[in-house]
Coordinates of C-alpha atoms and ligand atoms in Angstrom, one line a residue:
M458 CA 12.2 19.7 19.1
I459 CA 9.4 17.4 17.8
D460 CA 8.1 18.7 14.7
K461 CA 4.4 17.9 14.6
Q462 CA 2.5 18.0 11.5
W463 CA -1.5 17.2 10.8
W464 CA -0.1 14.2 8.2
K465 CA 2.1 12.7 10.6
E466 CA -0.7 12.2 13.4
A467 CA -3.6 11.4 10.5
I468 CA -5.0 7.6 10.2
V469 CA -5.3 7.2 6.6
Y470 CA -7.9 4.7 5.3
Q471 CA -7.2 3.1 1.4
I472 CA -10.3 2.8 -0.8
Y473 CA -10.0 0.6 -3.8
P474 CA -13.2 1.9 -5.5
R475 CA -14.1 -1.0 -7.6
S476 CA -14.7 -3.4 -4.4
F477 CA -15.9 -0.7 -2.1
K478 CA -19.7 -0.7 -2.6
D479 CA -21.6 -0.5 -5.6
S480 CA -24.5 1.9 -5.8
N481 CA -26.4 1.1 -8.8
G482 CA -26.3 -2.4 -9.5
D483 CA -23.7 -3.0 -12.4
G484 CA -21.5 -5.0 -10.0
I485 CA -18.8 -2.5 -9.8
G486 CA -18.2 -0.2 -6.9
D487 CA -18.7 3.2 -7.6
I488 CA -17.8 6.9 -6.2
P489 CA -21.7 7.2 -4.8
G490 CA -21.1 4.0 -3.4
I491 CA -18.4 5.7 -1.4
I492 CA -20.3 8.7 -0.5
Q493 CA -23.2 6.1 1.2
K494 CA -20.4 5.0 3.5
L495 CA -18.9 8.4 4.5
D496 CA -20.3 8.2 7.8
Y497 CA -18.9 4.8 8.3
I498 CA -15.4 5.5 7.6
K499 CA -16.0 8.9 9.8
S500 CA -17.0 6.3 12.4
L501 CA -13.7 4.6 12.9
G502 CA -11.8 8.0 13.3
V503 CA -10.4 8.1 10.0
D504 CA -8.7 11.5 9.3
V505 CA -8.0 11.0 5.6
I506 CA -9.2 9.0 2.8
W507 CA -6.8 7.7 0.1
L508 CA -8.6 6.7 -3.0
C509 CA -7.1 4.8 -5.5
P510 CA -7.4 5.6 -9.3
V511 CA -10.8 6.9 -10.5
Y512 CA -9.7 8.5 -13.7
D513 CA -10.9 7.4 -17.1
S514 CA -9.4 4.3 -17.7
P515 CA -9.4 1.3 -20.3
N516 CA -9.0 -0.7 -17.1
D517 CA -6.2 -3.2 -18.2
D518 CA -4.5 -2.5 -14.6
N519 CA -8.0 -1.8 -12.8
G520 CA -7.5 2.0 -13.2
Y521 CA -3.5 2.2 -12.9
D522 CA -3.8 2.8 -16.7
I523 CA -4.7 6.3 -17.2
R524 CA -6.3 7.2 -20.5
D525 CA -7.3 10.9 -19.3
Y526 CA -6.1 12.3 -16.1
R527 CA -9.1 14.9 -15.9
N528 CA -11.9 12.7 -16.4
I529 CA -13.8 10.1 -14.1
H530 CA -13.8 6.3 -15.2
K531 CA -17.6 6.1 -16.3
E532 CA -18.2 3.0 -14.2
F533 CA -17.2 5.1 -11.2
G534 CA -19.3 8.3 -11.9
T535 CA -18.9 11.4 -13.0
M536 CA -17.0 14.9 -12.1
T537 CA -20.1 15.9 -10.3
D538 CA -19.8 12.7 -8.1
L539 CA -16.2 13.0 -7.3
E540 CA -17.0 17.0 -6.3
N541 CA -19.7 15.5 -3.9
L542 CA -17.3 13.2 -2.4
L543 CA -15.0 15.7 -1.8
E544 CA -17.3 17.9 -0.2
G545 CA -19.0 14.9 2.0
V546 CA -15.3 14.1 3.0
H547 CA -14.4 17.7 3.9
Q548 CA -17.7 18.1 5.7
R549 CA -17.0 15.3 8.1
G550 CA -13.7 17.1 8.8
M551 CA -11.6 14.4 6.6
K552 CA -9.3 14.9 3.8
L553 CA -9.0 13.3 0.5
I554 CA -5.9 12.1 -1.4
M555 CA -6.0 10.7 -4.8
D556 CA -3.6 8.2 -6.7
L557 CA -0.9 10.1 -8.9
V558 CA -0.1 7.3 -11.3
V559 CA 2.6 9.3 -13.6
N560 CA 5.3 6.8 -14.3
H561 CA 3.1 5.5 -17.2
T562 CA -0.2 6.3 -19.0
S563 CA -2.6 4.0 -20.8
D564 CA -1.5 3.2 -24.5
E565 CA -4.9 4.7 -25.3
H566 CA -4.0 7.9 -23.6
E567 CA -3.8 10.8 -26.5
W568 CA 0.0 11.3 -25.7
F569 CA 0.5 7.5 -26.7
L570 CA -1.8 7.5 -29.5
Q571 CA 0.0 10.6 -31.2
S572 CA 3.6 9.0 -29.9
K573 CA 2.9 5.7 -31.9
S574 CA 1.7 7.3 -34.7
S575 CA 5.1 8.1 -36.4
L576 CA 8.9 8.6 -35.6
D577 CA 8.7 12.2 -35.9
N578 CA 5.4 13.0 -34.2
P579 CA 5.9 15.9 -31.9
Y580 CA 4.8 13.3 -28.9
R581 CA 7.3 10.6 -30.1
D582 CA 9.4 11.6 -27.1
F583 CA 6.8 11.4 -24.7
Y584 CA 7.7 7.8 -24.3
F585 CA 11.0 5.5 -24.5
W586 CA 11.3 4.0 -28.4
K587 CA 14.5 2.1 -29.0
E588 CA 15.5 -0.1 -31.5
G589 CA 15.9 -3.7 -31.1
R590 CA 18.5 -5.8 -30.6
N591 CA 19.9 -8.9 -32.3
G592 CA 16.1 -9.4 -33.4
G593 CA 14.7 -8.9 -29.9
P594 CA 13.8 -6.1 -27.2
P595 CA 16.7 -3.7 -26.6
N596 CA 17.7 -5.0 -23.2
N597 CA 16.4 -7.8 -20.9
W598 CA 14.1 -5.8 -18.6
K599 CA 11.4 -8.3 -17.5
S600 CA 8.2 -6.6 -16.5
F601 CA 6.7 -6.4 -13.0
F602 CA 3.8 -8.6 -14.3
G603 CA 5.7 -11.0 -16.3
G604 CA 7.4 -11.3 -19.8
D605 CA 9.5 -8.4 -21.4
S606 CA 9.4 -4.8 -20.5
W607 CA 9.5 -3.9 -24.3
D608 CA 7.0 -4.0 -27.1
Y609 CA 7.4 -4.1 -30.2
D610 CA 5.6 -1.6 -32.6
P611 CA 5.7 -3.0 -36.5
D612 CA 4.6 0.6 -37.8
T613 CA 7.8 2.3 -36.7
N614 CA 10.2 -0.7 -36.1
Q615 CA 10.8 0.3 -32.8
Y616 CA 10.3 -0.7 -29.3
Y617 CA 8.3 1.0 -26.3
L618 CA 9.2 0.6 -22.4
H619 CA 6.6 -0.6 -20.3
L620 CA 7.7 -2.0 -16.4
F621 CA 4.3 -3.1 -16.0
S622 CA 1.9 -4.3 -18.6
K623 CA 2.2 -3.4 -22.4
K624 CA -1.1 -1.1 -22.0
Q625 CA 0.9 1.1 -19.6
P626 CA 3.9 2.4 -21.6
D627 CA 6.3 4.3 -19.4
L628 CA 6.5 8.2 -19.6
N629 CA 9.6 10.1 -20.4
W630 CA 10.3 12.3 -17.7
E631 CA 13.6 13.4 -19.5
N632 CA 11.2 15.5 -21.9
P633 CA 10.2 19.0 -20.0
K634 CA 7.2 18.7 -21.6
V635 CA 6.4 15.3 -20.0
R636 CA 7.0 16.9 -16.5
E637 CA 5.2 20.5 -17.5
E638 CA 1.9 18.3 -18.6
I639 CA 2.3 16.4 -14.9
Y640 CA 2.6 19.6 -13.2
D641 CA -0.2 21.2 -14.7
L642 CA -2.7 18.0 -14.1
M643 CA -1.5 17.7 -10.5
R644 CA -2.4 21.4 -10.3
F645 CA -5.6 20.8 -11.7
W646 CA -6.7 18.4 -9.1
L647 CA -5.3 20.5 -6.2
D648 CA -7.1 23.5 -7.5
K649 CA -10.1 21.6 -7.0
G650 CA -9.7 21.0 -3.4
I651 CA -8.3 17.9 -2.9
D652 CA -5.4 17.3 0.0
G653 CA -3.0 15.6 -1.5
F654 CA -1.4 12.6 -3.5
R655 CA -0.1 9.1 -3.1
M656 CA 2.2 9.0 -5.8
D657 CA 2.3 5.7 -7.5
V658 CA 6.2 3.8 -8.0
I659 CA 7.8 7.2 -7.8
P660 CA 11.3 6.0 -7.5
L661 CA 10.8 4.5 -11.0
I662 CA 10.2 8.1 -13.0
S663 CA 13.8 8.6 -13.7
K664 CA 15.5 5.9 -16.1
R665 CA 18.8 4.8 -16.8
T666 CA 18.5 6.0 -20.3
E667 CA 21.5 3.6 -21.6
F668 CA 19.1 1.2 -20.6
P669 CA 21.6 -1.4 -19.2
D670 CA 20.9 -5.1 -19.0
S671 CA 20.1 -6.1 -15.5
D672 CA 22.6 -8.5 -13.8
A673 CA 20.8 -8.7 -10.8
D674 CA 20.0 -12.2 -9.4
T675 CA 16.4 -11.3 -8.0
F676 CA 13.7 -9.4 -9.2
T677 CA 13.8 -7.2 -6.1
D678 CA 17.5 -6.3 -6.8
T679 CA 16.5 -5.6 -10.4
I680 CA 13.9 -3.3 -9.5
H681 CA 16.2 -1.6 -6.6
R682 CA 19.4 -1.5 -8.8
F683 CA 17.9 -0.6 -12.4
Y684 CA 14.1 0.3 -12.2
A685 CA 14.0 2.9 -9.3
N686 CA 16.2 5.6 -8.1
G687 CA 17.3 6.7 -11.3
P688 CA 19.8 9.6 -11.7
R689 CA 17.3 12.3 -12.1
V690 CA 14.8 11.1 -9.4
H691 CA 15.9 13.4 -7.0
E692 CA 15.8 16.5 -9.3
Y693 CA 12.4 15.8 -10.5
L694 CA 10.9 15.5 -7.4
R695 CA 12.4 18.6 -6.4
E696 CA 11.2 20.3 -9.2
M697 CA 7.5 18.8 -8.4
Q698 CA 7.9 20.6 -5.1
H699 CA 8.7 23.7 -6.2
E700 CA 6.4 23.8 -9.5
V701 CA 3.3 22.4 -7.7
L702 CA 3.5 21.4 -3.9
A703 CA 5.4 24.3 -2.3
N704 CA 3.2 26.8 -0.4
R705 CA 0.3 23.9 -0.5
D706 CA -0.8 22.3 2.9
V707 CA -1.1 19.2 1.5
M708 CA 0.0 15.5 2.1
T709 CA 2.8 13.3 -0.1
V710 CA 3.4 9.6 0.1
G711 CA 5.1 7.7 -2.3
E712 CA 5.1 4.4 -3.0
G713 CA 8.6 3.2 -3.1
P714 CA 9.7 -0.2 -4.5
G715 CA 13.2 -0.5 -4.9
I716 CA 13.9 1.9 -2.1
T717 CA 16.4 0.5 0.8
P718 CA 16.5 2.0 4.0
D719 CA 20.0 3.7 3.1
L720 CA 17.8 5.8 0.3
G721 CA 14.8 6.0 2.0
L722 CA 16.3 9.4 3.5
L723 CA 16.9 11.1 0.0
Y724 CA 13.3 10.9 -0.6
V725 CA 11.7 12.3 2.6
E726 CA 14.5 14.1 4.4
K727 CA 12.7 17.2 5.7
D728 CA 15.0 19.9 4.4
R729 CA 15.3 18.3 0.9
N730 CA 11.4 19.3 -0.2
E731 CA 10.8 16.0 -2.0
L732 CA 8.0 13.6 -0.4
Q733 CA 7.0 13.6 3.1
M734 CA 6.7 9.6 3.3
I735 CA 6.9 7.1 1.2
F736 CA 6.0 3.4 1.6
H737 CA 8.9 1.1 1.9
F738 CA 8.4 -2.7 0.6
G739 CA 10.9 -4.6 3.2
H740 CA 8.0 -6.4 4.5
M741 CA 6.4 -6.9 1.6
Y742 CA 9.0 -8.5 -0.3
M743 CA 10.4 -10.5 2.4
D744 CA 8.5 -13.6 0.9
N745 CA 9.7 -13.5 -2.6
G746 CA 12.2 -15.5 -4.0
P747 CA 14.5 -14.9 -6.9
G748 CA 12.0 -15.2 -9.2
G749 CA 9.5 -12.6 -7.5
K750 CA 6.1 -12.8 -5.6
Y751 CA 5.4 -16.3 -7.3
D752 CA 8.5 -17.9 -6.5
L753 CA 7.6 -17.7 -2.7
C754 CA 10.1 -18.2 0.0
D755 CA 10.0 -18.1 3.9
W756 CA 10.4 -15.2 6.3
T757 CA 10.7 -15.3 10.0
L758 CA 9.3 -12.7 12.3
Q759 CA 12.6 -11.7 13.6
E760 CA 13.6 -10.5 9.8
F761 CA 10.0 -8.7 9.7
K762 CA 10.8 -7.0 13.2
Q763 CA 14.0 -6.0 11.4
V764 CA 12.3 -4.1 8.8
F765 CA 10.4 -1.7 10.9
K766 CA 13.8 -1.3 13.4
I767 CA 15.8 -0.4 10.5
W768 CA 13.5 1.9 8.8
D769 CA 12.7 3.9 12.3
E770 CA 16.3 4.3 12.6
K771 CA 17.2 5.6 9.7
L772 CA 14.3 7.8 9.1
H773 CA 12.8 8.7 12.6
H774 CA 15.1 11.8 13.1
R775 CA 15.1 13.5 9.9
G776 CA 12.0 12.1 7.7
W777 CA 9.1 10.5 8.2
L778 CA 7.7 6.8 8.1
S779 CA 4.5 5.3 6.8
I780 CA 3.1 2.2 8.6
F781 CA 1.2 -0.3 6.5
L782 CA 0.8 -4.1 6.2
G783 CA -1.3 -4.5 3.4
N784 CA -2.8 -2.6 0.6
H785 CA -4.6 -3.6 -2.7
D786 CA -1.3 -5.3 -4.2
F787 CA -1.0 -7.8 -1.5
P788 CA -2.7 -10.4 0.3
R789 CA -4.8 -10.0 3.3
I790 CA -2.9 -8.8 6.4
V791 CA -4.7 -11.3 8.5
S792 CA -3.9 -14.1 6.0
R793 CA -0.1 -13.0 5.6
F794 CA 0.7 -12.0 8.9
G795 CA -1.5 -13.5 11.5
D796 CA -3.7 -16.6 11.5
D797 CA -6.8 -16.6 9.5
G798 CA -8.0 -20.0 11.0
P799 CA -9.0 -20.6 14.6
Y800 CA -7.3 -17.1 15.5
R801 CA -8.6 -14.7 13.2
K802 CA -10.2 -12.2 15.4
E803 CA -7.5 -12.1 17.8
S804 CA -4.6 -11.8 15.1
A805 CA -6.4 -9.4 13.5
K806 CA -6.6 -7.3 16.6
L807 CA -3.1 -7.9 17.4
L808 CA -2.1 -6.3 14.0
A809 CA -4.5 -3.4 14.7
T810 CA -2.4 -3.1 17.8
L811 CA 0.7 -3.0 15.6
L812 CA -0.4 -0.6 13.1
L813 CA -1.6 1.8 15.5
S814 CA 1.2 1.8 17.9
L815 CA 4.6 2.2 15.7
R816 CA 6.0 5.2 15.1
G817 CA 4.8 7.0 11.3
T818 CA 1.3 7.7 9.8
T819 CA -0.9 4.9 9.9
Y820 CA -2.4 3.6 7.0
L821 CA -5.5 1.1 6.7
Y822 CA -7.0 -0.6 4.0
Q823 CA -10.4 -1.3 3.6
G824 CA -12.0 -4.3 4.8
D825 CA -8.7 -5.3 7.0
E826 CA -10.7 -3.3 10.0
I827 CA -13.4 -6.3 10.0
G828 CA -10.6 -8.9 9.5
M829 CA -11.6 -9.9 6.0
S830 CA -9.0 -12.8 5.1
N831 CA -7.6 -14.2 1.5
V832 CA -9.7 -16.1 -0.8
A833 CA -9.2 -19.1 -2.5
F834 CA -11.1 -19.6 -5.8
D835 CA -11.0 -23.0 -7.2
S836 CA -10.8 -22.0 -10.4
I837 CA -8.6 -19.5 -12.2
D838 CA -11.5 -18.2 -14.1
D839 CA -12.5 -16.5 -11.0
Y840 CA -9.4 -14.3 -10.7
R841 CA -9.4 -10.7 -12.4
D842 CA -5.8 -9.4 -11.8
L843 CA -3.7 -8.8 -14.9
E844 CA -0.4 -9.9 -12.7
T845 CA -2.1 -13.1 -11.3
L846 CA -3.3 -14.3 -14.7
N847 CA -0.2 -13.7 -16.7
A848 CA 1.6 -15.8 -13.7
Y849 CA -0.5 -18.5 -14.2
E850 CA 0.1 -18.5 -18.0
E851 CA 3.7 -18.2 -17.2
A852 CA 3.6 -20.9 -15.0
G853 CA 1.6 -23.3 -17.9
A854 CA 4.0 -22.3 -20.6
A855 CA 7.1 -23.5 -18.2
G856 CA 5.4 -26.9 -18.2
K857 CA 4.7 -26.4 -14.0
D858 CA 2.2 -28.0 -12.4
L859 CA -0.9 -25.7 -12.4
R860 CA -2.7 -27.3 -9.7
Q861 CA -0.3 -26.7 -7.6
F862 CA 0.5 -23.2 -8.8
M863 CA -3.0 -22.4 -7.8
N864 CA -1.7 -22.8 -3.8
I865 CA 0.3 -19.9 -4.6
V866 CA -2.2 -17.9 -6.3
H867 CA -4.4 -18.4 -3.4
I868 CA -1.6 -17.4 -1.2
Q869 CA -0.3 -14.6 -3.6
S870 CA -2.8 -13.1 -5.8
R871 CA -3.6 -9.3 -5.7
D872 CA -7.5 -10.5 -5.8
N873 CA -7.2 -11.5 -2.3
A874 CA -7.0 -8.0 -1.2
R875 CA -9.9 -7.3 -4.4
T876 CA -12.9 -9.2 -3.1
P877 CA -15.8 -6.9 -2.5
V878 CA -16.1 -5.2 1.1
Q879 CA -18.2 -7.3 3.2
W880 CA -21.0 -5.2 4.4
S881 CA -23.5 -7.3 5.5
D882 CA -24.9 -11.2 4.9
D883 CA -27.0 -10.1 2.4
P884 CA -26.3 -11.8 -1.2
H885 CA -23.2 -10.5 -2.4
S886 CA -22.5 -9.4 1.1
G887 CA -24.2 -6.1 0.6
F888 CA -21.9 -4.5 -2.0
T889 CA -24.1 -5.2 -5.0
D890 CA -27.5 -5.6 -6.1
G891 CA -26.1 -7.3 -9.4
T892 CA -23.4 -9.5 -10.0
P893 CA -20.2 -8.6 -8.7
W894 CA -17.4 -8.3 -11.0
I895 CA -15.2 -10.1 -8.7
R896 CA -16.8 -13.0 -6.6
V897 CA -17.1 -12.2 -2.8
N898 CA -15.3 -14.1 -0.3
P899 CA -17.8 -17.2 0.5
N900 CA -17.0 -16.2 4.3
F901 CA -19.1 -13.1 4.2
K902 CA -21.7 -14.5 6.2
A903 CA -19.4 -14.8 9.0
I904 CA -17.3 -12.0 8.4
N905 CA -19.1 -8.6 7.7
V906 CA -19.5 -5.0 9.1
A907 CA -23.3 -5.6 10.3
A908 CA -22.7 -8.4 12.5
Q909 CA -19.4 -6.3 13.9
E910 CA -21.2 -3.4 14.6
T911 CA -23.2 -4.8 16.9
D912 CA -20.6 -6.7 18.9
P913 CA -18.8 -4.8 21.2
D914 CA -16.0 -7.6 20.8
S915 CA -15.4 -7.5 17.4
V916 CA -12.3 -6.7 15.2
L917 CA -14.2 -3.6 14.3
N918 CA -14.6 -2.0 17.5
Y919 CA -11.2 -3.2 18.6
Y920 CA -9.9 -0.8 15.2
R921 CA -12.1 2.0 16.7
K922 CA -10.7 1.5 20.3
M923 CA -7.3 1.2 19.2
I924 CA -7.5 4.5 16.9
R925 CA -8.8 6.4 19.8
F926 CA -6.2 5.5 22.0
R927 CA -3.6 6.5 19.7
K928 CA -5.2 9.7 19.4
E929 CA -5.4 10.6 23.4
N930 CA -1.6 9.1 23.3
P931 CA 0.5 11.2 21.0
V932 CA 3.4 9.1 22.2
L933 CA 2.2 6.4 20.2
V934 CA 2.6 8.8 17.1
Y935 CA 6.0 11.0 18.1
G936 CA 7.4 8.7 20.6
D937 CA 10.6 6.8 20.5
Y938 CA 10.3 3.4 19.0
L939 CA 12.6 1.3 21.2
P940 CA 12.7 -2.8 19.9
L941 CA 13.3 -5.2 22.6
L942 CA 14.1 -8.8 22.3
K943 CA 14.9 -8.8 18.7
D944 CA 15.9 -12.5 18.3
H945 CA 13.0 -14.0 19.9
D946 CA 10.9 -15.9 17.3
R947 CA 7.4 -15.4 18.3
L948 CA 7.5 -12.4 20.6
Y949 CA 7.2 -8.5 18.8
A950 CA 8.0 -6.3 21.8
Y951 CA 8.9 -2.5 22.1
R952 CA 8.7 0.6 24.2
R953 CA 7.3 3.8 22.9
N954 CA 8.6 6.7 25.2
D955 CA 8.5 10.7 24.5
G956 CA 9.8 11.3 28.0
D957 CA 6.3 12.1 29.4
K958 CA 5.1 8.8 29.0
T959 CA 6.2 4.8 28.4
F960 CA 4.2 2.2 26.8
L961 CA 5.3 -1.6 26.7
I962 CA 3.6 -3.2 23.8
L963 CA 3.8 -7.0 23.8
L964 CA 2.4 -8.9 20.6
N965 CA 2.5 -12.8 20.8
F966 CA 2.8 -13.7 17.2
S967 CA 2.0 -17.3 17.2
S968 CA -1.2 -19.7 18.2
R969 CA 0.5 -20.8 21.1
N970 CA 0.8 -19.6 24.9
L971 CA 4.1 -17.7 25.7
I972 CA 5.7 -17.2 29.1
L973 CA 7.6 -14.4 29.5
P974 CA 10.0 -13.4 32.6
L975 CA 9.6 -9.7 32.9
D976 CA 13.2 -9.5 33.6
D977 CA 14.1 -10.2 29.8
L978 CA 12.1 -6.9 29.1
G979 CA 13.8 -5.1 32.0
A980 CA 10.4 -4.5 33.4
R981 CA 8.6 -4.8 36.8
H982 CA 5.3 -5.7 37.8
K983 CA 4.6 -3.0 40.1
D984 CA 5.2 -0.5 37.4
L985 CA 2.8 -2.0 34.9
Y986 CA -0.7 -0.8 34.1
R987 CA -2.8 -2.4 31.3
V988 CA -4.3 0.1 29.0
M989 CA -5.3 -1.9 25.8
G990 CA -5.1 -5.5 24.9
N991 CA -7.1 -8.1 22.9
Y992 CA -7.9 -10.4 25.9
D993 CA -9.6 -9.5 28.9
K994 CA -7.1 -9.1 31.1
A995 CA -3.5 -10.1 31.4
V996 CA -2.3 -13.2 33.0
W997 CA 0.5 -13.6 35.6
I998 CA 1.6 -16.8 36.3
E999 CA 4.2 -15.6 39.2
E1000 CA 4.8 -12.2 40.5
E1001 CA 7.1 -11.5 37.6
K1002 CA 6.2 -13.8 34.9
L1003 CA 3.5 -13.1 32.4
E1004 CA 1.9 -15.5 30.2
L1005 CA 0.8 -14.0 26.7
L1006 CA -1.9 -16.2 25.0
P1007 CA -2.3 -17.0 21.5
W1008 CA -1.9 -14.0 19.2
E1009 CA -2.2 -11.9 22.6
A1010 CA -1.3 -8.1 22.2
V1011 CA -1.1 -6.0 25.1
I1012 CA -0.1 -2.4 26.0
F1013 CA 1.1 -1.4 29.7
E1014 CA 1.7 1.7 30.6
E1015 CA 5.0 1.9 32.5
K1016 CA 5.4 4.3 35.8
Ligands
ISL706 O1 1.9 -5.5 -6.7 C1 3.4 -5.7 -6.5 C2 3.9 -6.7 -6.5 O2 2.8 -7.8 -6.8 C3 4.1 -4.6 -6.2 O3 5.5 -4.8 -6.8 C4 3.6 -3.7 -7.5 O4 3.5 -4.0 -8.6 C5 4.6 -2.3 -7.3 O5 4.5 -2.0 -5.8 C6 3.7 -1.3 -8.2 O6 2.4 -1.3 -7.9 C7 1.7 0.1 -8.1 O7 1.9 0.2 -9.8 C8 1.2 -0.8 -10.5 C9 0.1 -1.2 -10.4 O8 -0.7 -2.2 -10.7 C10 -0.5 -1.3 -8.7 O9 -1.6 -1.4 -8.1 C11 0.4 -0.1 -7.9 O10 -0.2 -0.1 -6.7 C12 1.3 0.1 -11.7 O11 0.5 1.2 -12.0
CA707 CA1 -21.6 0.6 -9.9

């Protein structure tokens, strides 16, 4: 029996507010800007908006460092603006989920200011404070953003833990008061009427409190074995469920760095009452070498397909998947998995076909619906992301060739996904009347929403079509996922089948034509009806032989 749920069928659209739409000319996207674009979002066929953090923050990590969980960041607007946004979303029949960042706070949060003030302050235990070791930090943990995970406080002669920047001290969930505070602020937002949470780095909330040194060879493995999946994480999530989420019809998705396929079910299995979905990072960390994301390595289509196969196998029958290809932390999907050169349009449509035909809830990131691509600023001065800037500085300190390192920045920087949304070919792409906080991608004259609105063949209109198609065909949500030809190095092929309907989905992940004997797929020409695709029609070179054009995506119904 299929367990049908609205959140399984939902198409989620992620907004990174700073880069979405500026309404008042200060160069920073804001909540009133989002309100202006609600009809646009609705027009895509979106059901749920996920809003990245808009809480009060000193902005060390663009809002992922929260100073006050119950107030809105001035640059983004006011609480009234937020309430108006929520109302506008609900009026249009959509839902709004917010980012919940509770692994850490800002170092300017009241709790940390107290905690830091003395050894015996009642808030001391809200964070992790430790003595140093041999004149250095308590252990060898490195931060996600480079450097040590510990920062020394000369006043109290102890170190505090920060797995991200030093302005993001990790909260101590061992302390029941911390948990109560968090549950309380969650209730505050749910009582306001929001429809759920995306939970930032949720597998990291339970720490191995003996703080063992990492002996892992790669940073990915350090995350998995030392930072994530701590001994009490499931206890906490169940407590959260019990204290906050139970009996509310809301959506929860946990960001899941460090969760392996074997551990996935522990977070999302239906009867465990923890989370509904997680974002796994299989395909996000595929190109990370031992040193992490700025230590690039090659990946293959076979590995990419394998990630989706394994996760589907592990989770589908007792849990649920979330399907995404990018977000505000990763390069643009068309640049990373497609071709942002001559086949940008075709490959962007192919990725849309993939995102919307896999089993799981689909998450789209702003700008991908028009095929926005990576940016390559010449100068590091044009980059804003602290992770990028730290990596650059570390590379310099290590004596690396910084001109060469810029090539990696161009590929990996989180700012690739953070350049302003390209609304039109007006100055600054119609994002702002002022000076944008980060430069617009110079390709905005060619790639923008306004131009694509009027072009029936645009990436934008393909997204709309594909979203409609998914909604008309629940087999794409709930049906079995049956991967084919897993060793093929250019073709991603699978069936979706729910007993009622069967679709055969063929994606040519390359810029070359691909000749495909139907025999290889166990299919017959006479049974195939083309129902979707990013070219005009299928090319048959023989009765039982199909030719896929560069980056062609095609869906056949099989009857
Ligand atoms: O971005 C990554 C690699 O560059 C990820 O490893 C990322 O750091 C990790 O998934 C955690 O991301 C989340 O928490 C961070 C924040 O900077 C990210 O924007 C957020 O998505 C700290 O809150
Ligand atoms: Ca603004």
